[in-house]
mmCIF file of C-alpha atoms in Angstrom:
data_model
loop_
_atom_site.group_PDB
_atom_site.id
_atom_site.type_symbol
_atom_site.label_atom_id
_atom_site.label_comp_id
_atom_site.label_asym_id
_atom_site.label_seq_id
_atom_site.Cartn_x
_atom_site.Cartn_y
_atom_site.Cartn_z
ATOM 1 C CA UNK A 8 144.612 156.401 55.469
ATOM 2 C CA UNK A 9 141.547 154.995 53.278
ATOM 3 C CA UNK A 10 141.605 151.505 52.734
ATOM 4 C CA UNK A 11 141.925 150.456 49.140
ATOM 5 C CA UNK A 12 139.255 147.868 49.411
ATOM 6 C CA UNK A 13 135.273 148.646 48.415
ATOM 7 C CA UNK A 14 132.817 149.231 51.381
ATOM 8 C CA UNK A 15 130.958 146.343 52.133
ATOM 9 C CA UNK A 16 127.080 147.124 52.559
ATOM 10 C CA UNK A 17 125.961 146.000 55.789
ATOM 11 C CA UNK A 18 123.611 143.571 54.409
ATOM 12 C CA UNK A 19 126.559 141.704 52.447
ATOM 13 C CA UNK A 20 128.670 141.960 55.210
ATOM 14 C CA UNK A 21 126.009 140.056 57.499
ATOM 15 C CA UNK A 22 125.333 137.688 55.145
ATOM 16 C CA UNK A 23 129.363 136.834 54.583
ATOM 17 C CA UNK A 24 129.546 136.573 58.089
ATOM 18 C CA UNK A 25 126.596 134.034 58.346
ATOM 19 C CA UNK A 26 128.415 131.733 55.605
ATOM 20 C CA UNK A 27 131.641 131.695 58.135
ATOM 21 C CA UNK A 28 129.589 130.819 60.927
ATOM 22 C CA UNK A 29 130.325 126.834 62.065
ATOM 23 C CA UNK A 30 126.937 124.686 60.848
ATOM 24 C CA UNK A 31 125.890 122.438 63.118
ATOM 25 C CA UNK A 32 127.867 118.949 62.748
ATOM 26 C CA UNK A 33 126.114 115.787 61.944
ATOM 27 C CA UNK A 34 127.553 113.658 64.543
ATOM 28 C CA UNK A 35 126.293 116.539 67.140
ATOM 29 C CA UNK A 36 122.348 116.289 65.660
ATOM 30 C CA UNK A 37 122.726 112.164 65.790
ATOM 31 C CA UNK A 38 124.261 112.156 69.711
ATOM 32 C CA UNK A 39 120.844 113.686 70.573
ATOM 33 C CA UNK A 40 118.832 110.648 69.463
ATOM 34 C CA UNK A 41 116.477 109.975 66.877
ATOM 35 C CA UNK A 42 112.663 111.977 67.796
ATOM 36 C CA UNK A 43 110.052 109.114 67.240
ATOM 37 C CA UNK A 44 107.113 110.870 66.334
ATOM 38 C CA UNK A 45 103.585 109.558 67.919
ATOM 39 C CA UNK A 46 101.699 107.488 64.970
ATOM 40 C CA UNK A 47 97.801 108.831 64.791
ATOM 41 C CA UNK A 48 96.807 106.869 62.340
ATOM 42 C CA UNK A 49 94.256 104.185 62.555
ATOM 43 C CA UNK A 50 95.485 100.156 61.154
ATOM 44 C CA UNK A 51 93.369 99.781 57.828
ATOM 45 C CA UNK A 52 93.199 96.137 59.036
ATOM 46 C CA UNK A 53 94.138 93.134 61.621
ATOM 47 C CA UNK A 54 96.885 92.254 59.629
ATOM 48 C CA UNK A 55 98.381 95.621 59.169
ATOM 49 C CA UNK A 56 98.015 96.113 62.965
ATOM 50 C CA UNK A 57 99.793 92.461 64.084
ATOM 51 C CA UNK A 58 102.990 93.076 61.290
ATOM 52 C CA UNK A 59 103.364 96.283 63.721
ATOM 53 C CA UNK A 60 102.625 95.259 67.370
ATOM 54 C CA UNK A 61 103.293 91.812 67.409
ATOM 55 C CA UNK A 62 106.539 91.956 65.405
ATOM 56 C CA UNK A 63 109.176 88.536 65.233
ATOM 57 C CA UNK A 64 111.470 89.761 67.991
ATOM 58 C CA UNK A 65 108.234 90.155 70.384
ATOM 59 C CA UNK A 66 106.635 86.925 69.539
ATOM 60 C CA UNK A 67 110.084 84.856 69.884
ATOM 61 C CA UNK A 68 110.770 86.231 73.480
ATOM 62 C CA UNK A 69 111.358 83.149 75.862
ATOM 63 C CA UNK A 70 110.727 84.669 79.140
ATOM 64 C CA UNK A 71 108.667 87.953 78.925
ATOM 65 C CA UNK A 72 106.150 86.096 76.905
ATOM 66 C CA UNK A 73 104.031 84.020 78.949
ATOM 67 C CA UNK A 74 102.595 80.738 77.854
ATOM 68 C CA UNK A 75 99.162 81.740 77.414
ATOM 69 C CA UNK A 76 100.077 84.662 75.373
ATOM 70 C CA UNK A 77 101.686 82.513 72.883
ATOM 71 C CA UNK A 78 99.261 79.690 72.761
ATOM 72 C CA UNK A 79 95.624 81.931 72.499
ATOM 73 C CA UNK A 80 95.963 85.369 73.747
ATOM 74 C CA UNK A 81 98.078 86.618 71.189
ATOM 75 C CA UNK A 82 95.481 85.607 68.386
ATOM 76 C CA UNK A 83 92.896 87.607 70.733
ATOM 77 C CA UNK A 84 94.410 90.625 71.711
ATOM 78 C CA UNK A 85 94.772 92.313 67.901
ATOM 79 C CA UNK A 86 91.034 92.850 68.411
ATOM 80 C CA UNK A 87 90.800 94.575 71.316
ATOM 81 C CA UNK A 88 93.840 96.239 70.442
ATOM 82 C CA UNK A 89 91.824 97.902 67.510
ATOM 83 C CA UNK A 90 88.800 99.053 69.397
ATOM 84 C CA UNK A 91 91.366 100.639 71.884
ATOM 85 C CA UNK A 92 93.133 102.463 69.276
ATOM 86 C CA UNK A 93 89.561 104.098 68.224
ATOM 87 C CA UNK A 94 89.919 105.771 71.314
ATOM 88 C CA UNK A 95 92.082 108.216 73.534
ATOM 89 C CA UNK A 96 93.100 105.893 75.230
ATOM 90 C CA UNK A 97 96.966 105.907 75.896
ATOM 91 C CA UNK A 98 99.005 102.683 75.964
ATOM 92 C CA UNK A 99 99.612 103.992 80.016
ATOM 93 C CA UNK A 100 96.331 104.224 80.097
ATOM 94 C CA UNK A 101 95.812 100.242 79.466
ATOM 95 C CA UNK A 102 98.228 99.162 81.465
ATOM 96 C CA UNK A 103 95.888 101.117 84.187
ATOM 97 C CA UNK A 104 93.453 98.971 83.104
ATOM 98 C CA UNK A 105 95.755 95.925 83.585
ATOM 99 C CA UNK A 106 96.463 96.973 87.023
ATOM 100 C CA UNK A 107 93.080 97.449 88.068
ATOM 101 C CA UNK A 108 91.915 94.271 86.655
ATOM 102 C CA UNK A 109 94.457 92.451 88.593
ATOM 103 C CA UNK A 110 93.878 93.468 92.053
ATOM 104 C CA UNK A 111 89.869 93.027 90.799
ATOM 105 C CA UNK A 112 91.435 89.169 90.507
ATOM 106 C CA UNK A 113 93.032 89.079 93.782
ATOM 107 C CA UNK A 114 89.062 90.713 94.963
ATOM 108 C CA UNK A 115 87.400 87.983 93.542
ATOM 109 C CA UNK A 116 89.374 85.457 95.949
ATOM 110 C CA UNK A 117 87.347 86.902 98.706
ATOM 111 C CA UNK A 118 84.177 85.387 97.585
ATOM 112 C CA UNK A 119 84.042 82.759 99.535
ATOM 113 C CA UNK A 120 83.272 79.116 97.557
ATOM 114 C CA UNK A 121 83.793 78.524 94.155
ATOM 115 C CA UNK A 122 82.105 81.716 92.652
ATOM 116 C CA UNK A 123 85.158 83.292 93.431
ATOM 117 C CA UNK A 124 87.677 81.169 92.359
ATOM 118 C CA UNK A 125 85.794 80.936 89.018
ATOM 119 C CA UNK A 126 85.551 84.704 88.615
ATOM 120 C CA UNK A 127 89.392 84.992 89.417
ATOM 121 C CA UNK A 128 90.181 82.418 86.767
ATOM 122 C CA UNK A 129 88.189 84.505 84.346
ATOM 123 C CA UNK A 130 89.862 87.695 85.753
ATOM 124 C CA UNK A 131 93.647 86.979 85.156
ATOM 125 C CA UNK A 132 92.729 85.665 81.467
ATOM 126 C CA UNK A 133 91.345 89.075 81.222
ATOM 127 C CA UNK A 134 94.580 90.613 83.188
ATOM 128 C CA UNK A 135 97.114 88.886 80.550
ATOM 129 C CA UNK A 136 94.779 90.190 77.463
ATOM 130 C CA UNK A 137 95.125 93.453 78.355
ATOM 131 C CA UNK A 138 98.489 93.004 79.246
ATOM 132 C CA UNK A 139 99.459 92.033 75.648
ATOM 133 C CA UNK A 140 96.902 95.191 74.240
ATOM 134 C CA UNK A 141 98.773 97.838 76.070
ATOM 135 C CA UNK A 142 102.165 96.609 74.508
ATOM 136 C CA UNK A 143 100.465 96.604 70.996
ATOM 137 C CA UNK A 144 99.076 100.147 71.522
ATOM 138 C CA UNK A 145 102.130 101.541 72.234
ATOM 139 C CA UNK A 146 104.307 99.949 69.377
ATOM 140 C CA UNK A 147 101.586 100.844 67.032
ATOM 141 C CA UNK A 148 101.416 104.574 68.419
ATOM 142 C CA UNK A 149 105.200 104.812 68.472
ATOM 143 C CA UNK A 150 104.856 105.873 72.766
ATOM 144 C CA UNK A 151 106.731 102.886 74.237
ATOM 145 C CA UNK A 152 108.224 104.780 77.267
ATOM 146 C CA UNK A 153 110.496 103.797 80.723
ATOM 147 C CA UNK A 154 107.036 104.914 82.192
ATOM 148 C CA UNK A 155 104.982 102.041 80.944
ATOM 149 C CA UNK A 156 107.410 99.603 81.572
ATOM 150 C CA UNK A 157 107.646 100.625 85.085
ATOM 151 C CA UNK A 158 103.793 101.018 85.093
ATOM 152 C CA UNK A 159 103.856 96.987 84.233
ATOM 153 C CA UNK A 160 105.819 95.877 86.836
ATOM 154 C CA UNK A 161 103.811 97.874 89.208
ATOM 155 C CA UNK A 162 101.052 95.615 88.038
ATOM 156 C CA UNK A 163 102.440 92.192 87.759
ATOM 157 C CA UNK A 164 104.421 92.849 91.543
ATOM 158 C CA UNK A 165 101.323 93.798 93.073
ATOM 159 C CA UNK A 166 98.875 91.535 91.485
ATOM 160 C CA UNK A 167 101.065 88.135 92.294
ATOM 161 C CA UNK A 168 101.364 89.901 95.943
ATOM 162 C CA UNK A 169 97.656 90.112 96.747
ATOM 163 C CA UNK A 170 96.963 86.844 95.044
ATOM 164 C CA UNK A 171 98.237 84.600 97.801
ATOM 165 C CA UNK A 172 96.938 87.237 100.573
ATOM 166 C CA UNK A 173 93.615 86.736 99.257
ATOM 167 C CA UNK A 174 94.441 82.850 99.177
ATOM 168 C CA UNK A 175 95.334 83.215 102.927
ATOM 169 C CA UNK A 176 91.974 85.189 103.469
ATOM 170 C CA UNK A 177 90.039 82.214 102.202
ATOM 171 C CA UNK A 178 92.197 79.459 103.826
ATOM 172 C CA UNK A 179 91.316 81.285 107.404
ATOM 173 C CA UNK A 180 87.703 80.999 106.161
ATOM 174 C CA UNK A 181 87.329 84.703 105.717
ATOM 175 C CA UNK A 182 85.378 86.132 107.369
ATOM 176 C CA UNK A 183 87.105 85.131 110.339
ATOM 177 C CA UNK A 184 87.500 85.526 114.046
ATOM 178 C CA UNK A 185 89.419 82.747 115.599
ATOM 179 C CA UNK A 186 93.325 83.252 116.974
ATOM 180 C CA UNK A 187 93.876 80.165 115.177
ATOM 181 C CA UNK A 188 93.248 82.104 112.054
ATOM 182 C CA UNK A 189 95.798 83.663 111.624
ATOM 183 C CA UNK A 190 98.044 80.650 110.836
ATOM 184 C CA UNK A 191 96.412 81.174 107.633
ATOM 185 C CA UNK A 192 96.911 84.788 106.983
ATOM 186 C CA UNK A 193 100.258 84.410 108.015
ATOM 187 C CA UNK A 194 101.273 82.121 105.608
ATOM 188 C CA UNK A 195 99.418 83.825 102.897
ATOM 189 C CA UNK A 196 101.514 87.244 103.420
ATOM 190 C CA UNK A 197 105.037 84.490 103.577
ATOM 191 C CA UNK A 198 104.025 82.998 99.990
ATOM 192 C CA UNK A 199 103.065 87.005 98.845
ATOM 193 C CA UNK A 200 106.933 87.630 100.347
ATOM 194 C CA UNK A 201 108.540 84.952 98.825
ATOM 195 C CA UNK A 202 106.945 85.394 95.329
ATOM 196 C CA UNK A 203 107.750 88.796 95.268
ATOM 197 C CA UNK A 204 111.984 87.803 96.337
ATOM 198 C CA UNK A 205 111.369 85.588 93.286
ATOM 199 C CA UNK A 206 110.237 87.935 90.662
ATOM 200 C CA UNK A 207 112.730 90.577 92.372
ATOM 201 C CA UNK A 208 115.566 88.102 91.196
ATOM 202 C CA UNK A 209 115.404 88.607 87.484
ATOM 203 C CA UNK A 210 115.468 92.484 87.833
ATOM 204 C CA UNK A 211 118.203 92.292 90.188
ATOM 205 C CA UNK A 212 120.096 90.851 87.226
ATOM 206 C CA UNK A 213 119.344 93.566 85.022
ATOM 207 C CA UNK A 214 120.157 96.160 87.580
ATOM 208 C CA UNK A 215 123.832 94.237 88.418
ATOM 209 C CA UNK A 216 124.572 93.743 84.489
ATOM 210 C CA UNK A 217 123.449 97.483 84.206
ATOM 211 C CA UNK A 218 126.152 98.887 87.175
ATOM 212 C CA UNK A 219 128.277 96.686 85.799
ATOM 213 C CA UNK A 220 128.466 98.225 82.412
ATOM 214 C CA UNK A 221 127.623 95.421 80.568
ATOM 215 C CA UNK A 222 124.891 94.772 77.379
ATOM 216 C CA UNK A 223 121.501 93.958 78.282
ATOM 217 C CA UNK A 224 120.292 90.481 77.779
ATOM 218 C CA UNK A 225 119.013 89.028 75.038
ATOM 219 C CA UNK A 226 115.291 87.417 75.571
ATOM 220 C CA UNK A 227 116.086 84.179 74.312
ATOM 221 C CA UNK A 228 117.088 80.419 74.317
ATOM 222 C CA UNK A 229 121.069 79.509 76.315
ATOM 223 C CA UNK A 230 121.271 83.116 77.806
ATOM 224 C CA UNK A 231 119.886 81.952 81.055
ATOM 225 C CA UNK A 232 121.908 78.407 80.789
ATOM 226 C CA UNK A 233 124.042 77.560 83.918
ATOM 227 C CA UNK A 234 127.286 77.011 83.306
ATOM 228 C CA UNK A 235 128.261 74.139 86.020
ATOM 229 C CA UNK A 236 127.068 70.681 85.008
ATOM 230 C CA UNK A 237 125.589 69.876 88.309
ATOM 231 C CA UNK A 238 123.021 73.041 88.352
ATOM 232 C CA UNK A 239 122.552 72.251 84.670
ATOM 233 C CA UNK A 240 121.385 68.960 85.047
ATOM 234 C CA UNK A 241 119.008 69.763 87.856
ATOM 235 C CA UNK A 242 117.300 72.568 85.910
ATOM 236 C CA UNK A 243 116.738 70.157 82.920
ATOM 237 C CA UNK A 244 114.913 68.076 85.667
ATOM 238 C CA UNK A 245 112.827 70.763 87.364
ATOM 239 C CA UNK A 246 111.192 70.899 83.602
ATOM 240 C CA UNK A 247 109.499 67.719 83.730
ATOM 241 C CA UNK A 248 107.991 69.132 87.000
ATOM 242 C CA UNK A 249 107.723 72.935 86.746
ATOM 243 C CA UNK A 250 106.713 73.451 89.771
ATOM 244 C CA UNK A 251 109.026 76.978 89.706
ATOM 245 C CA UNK A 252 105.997 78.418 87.028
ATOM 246 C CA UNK A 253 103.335 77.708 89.632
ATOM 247 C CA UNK A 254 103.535 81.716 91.156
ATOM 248 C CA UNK A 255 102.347 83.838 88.245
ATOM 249 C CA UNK A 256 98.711 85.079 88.453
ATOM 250 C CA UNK A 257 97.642 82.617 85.861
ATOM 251 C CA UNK A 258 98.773 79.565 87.395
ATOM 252 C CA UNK A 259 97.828 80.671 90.821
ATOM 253 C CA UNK A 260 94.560 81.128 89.973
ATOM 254 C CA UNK A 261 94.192 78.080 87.825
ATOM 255 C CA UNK A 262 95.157 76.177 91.050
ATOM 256 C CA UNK A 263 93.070 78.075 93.139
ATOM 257 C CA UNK A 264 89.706 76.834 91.114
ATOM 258 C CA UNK A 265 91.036 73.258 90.634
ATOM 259 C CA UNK A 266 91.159 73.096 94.485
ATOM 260 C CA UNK A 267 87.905 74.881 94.844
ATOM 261 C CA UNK A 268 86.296 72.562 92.576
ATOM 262 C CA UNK A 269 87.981 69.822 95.198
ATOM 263 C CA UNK A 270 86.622 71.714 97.845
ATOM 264 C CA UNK A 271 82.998 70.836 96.721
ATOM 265 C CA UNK A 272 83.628 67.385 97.891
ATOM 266 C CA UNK A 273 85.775 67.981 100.635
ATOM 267 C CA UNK A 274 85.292 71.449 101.851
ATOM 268 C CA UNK A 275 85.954 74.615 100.542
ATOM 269 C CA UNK A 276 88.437 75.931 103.433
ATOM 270 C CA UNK A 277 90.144 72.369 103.774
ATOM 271 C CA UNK A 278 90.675 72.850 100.437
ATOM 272 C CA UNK A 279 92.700 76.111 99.935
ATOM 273 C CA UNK A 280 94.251 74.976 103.167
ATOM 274 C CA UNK A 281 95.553 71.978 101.256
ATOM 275 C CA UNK A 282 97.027 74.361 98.531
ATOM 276 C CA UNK A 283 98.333 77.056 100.569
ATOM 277 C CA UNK A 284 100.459 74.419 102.660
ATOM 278 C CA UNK A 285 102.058 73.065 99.720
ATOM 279 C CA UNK A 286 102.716 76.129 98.022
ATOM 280 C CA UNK A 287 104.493 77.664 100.554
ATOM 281 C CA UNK A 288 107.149 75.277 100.911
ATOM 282 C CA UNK A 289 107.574 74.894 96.925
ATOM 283 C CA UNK A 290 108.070 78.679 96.881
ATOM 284 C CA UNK A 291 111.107 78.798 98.891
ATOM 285 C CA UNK A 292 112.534 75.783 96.988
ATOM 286 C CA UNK A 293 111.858 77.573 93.501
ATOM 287 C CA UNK A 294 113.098 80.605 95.635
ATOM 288 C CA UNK A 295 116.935 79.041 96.292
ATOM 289 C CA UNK A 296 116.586 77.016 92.793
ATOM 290 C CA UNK A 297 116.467 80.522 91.281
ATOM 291 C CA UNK A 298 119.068 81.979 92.827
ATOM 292 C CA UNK A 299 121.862 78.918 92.530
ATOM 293 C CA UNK A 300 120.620 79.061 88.772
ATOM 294 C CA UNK A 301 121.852 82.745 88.502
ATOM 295 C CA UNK A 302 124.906 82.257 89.893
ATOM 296 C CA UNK A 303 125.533 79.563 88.132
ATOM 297 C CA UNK A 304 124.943 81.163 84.665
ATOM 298 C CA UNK A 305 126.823 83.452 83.071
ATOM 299 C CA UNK A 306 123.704 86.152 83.283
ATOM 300 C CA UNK A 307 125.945 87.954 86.260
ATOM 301 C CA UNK A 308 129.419 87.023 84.212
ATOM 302 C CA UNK A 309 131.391 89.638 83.010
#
């Protein structure tokens, strides 16, 4: 039998078949995420530049942005944000530099007498400049990755590490020889330890709410509130003494020249000595404060 209807040409027939074919839906296309594309363009001017990188929402954090940032080095940093972006240079690539210039801080402590202290003062202001520039690279360039932000805690863990090694190197009077040395060192590496359980705190919050299911946290004001009156009160009263924000880089070092400019009347050594004895039982105090604060709060509520 011949079949009543026309033959198709092949070509028609291919194309029919093409116009049956499913088309891709748009749900589909959006479940595989929007493609930022990198931004190679230049900023025609400071204040194009800071309405990119330093947008409201990063400007208003409460804890990632440290005090320093927010009182000068945020006016600096647009600057040598724009020489950077004449140049290859990837926003990785600066937080390199970040990391370098951080254990260069923890270095400096090693010069014995108040040259050192001095140049490690001068060192972490440089350290949280750059810190802010790598940020505002990548936000400009559109390359804010998982990488960087790993490559910044690599940097701020190891810097506020060596820090209060090196302090234990100078309280021992480094170089040194003596047994009794070692006291020194010793308590050095405990502060490094306990610092380090302290910073570790925060992410371990992140990491719970994150296993947990739940929505990240918010960077901002009654988030990290305790919930019990008690803890509550006692937090409002460690901020007329804060000694809990003495164990960043900035305020280490800060302290670290304030005693060495002590130590020109009473002795260098004696001096960080002094310190490194008092900061090693505050530590462990800010250490447990943390800690009851968090569970106290309803950071690691569900």
């Amino acid at each position: 039998m011949v079949s009543r209807n026309p033959a198709v040409h092949p070509l028609q027939l291919g194309s029919r078949l093409h116009s049956r074919l499913p088309q891709a839906d748009e749900e589909h296309r959006r479940a595989h995420g929007k493609v930022t594309v990198p931004n190679t363009a230049r900023p025609r001017s400071i204040a194009e530049l800071k309405a990119v990188a330093q947008p409201p929402e990063v400007r208003g954090r409460r804890n990632a942005e440290h005090w320093t940032a927010s009182l000068y080095l945020r006016r600096l940093s647009p600057y040598v944000t724009w020489v950077l972006l004449k140049t290859s240079i990837s926003a990785n690539g600066v937080t390199g530099l970040m990391i370098l210039t951080g254990w260069a801080t923890a270095a400096a402590l090693l010069v014995p007498g108040i040259a050192g202290a001095a140049l490690a003062l001068v060192l972490g202001q440089l350290q949280m400049l750059v810190d802010c520039c790598d940020g505002e690279v990548a936000r400009w360039r559109r390359t804010s990755s998982p990488a960087g932000v790993f490559l910044d805690k690599v940097g701020h863990y190891t810097t506020e590490s060596l820090i209060p090694i090196a302090l234990g190197l100078r309280a021992a009077g480094f170089p040194f020889e003596a047994p009794a040395d070692f006291l020194w060192t010793t308590l050095g590496l405990l502060l490094a330890l306990v610092i380090v359980l302290n910073k570790a705190l925060n992410d371990m919050v992140h990491v719970a709410r994150a296993n947990a299911g739940l929505e990240k946290l918010a960077d901002k004001q009654g988030e990290s509130e305790p919930s019990q009156a008690l803890v509550a009160k006692l937090r409002r009263a460690a901020r007329f003494v804060p000694f809990h924000r003495l164990y960043h880089s900035v305020e280490l070092t800060m302290l670290i020249f304030v005693f060495a400019v002590l130590g020109l009347f009473i002795g260098g050594v004696l001096a960080d000595r002094i310190l490194l004895v008092a900061l090693v039982p505050l530590s462990m105090l800010a250490l447990v404060g943390h800690f009851v604060a968090i569970m106290a709060s309803k950071r690691v509520r569900s």
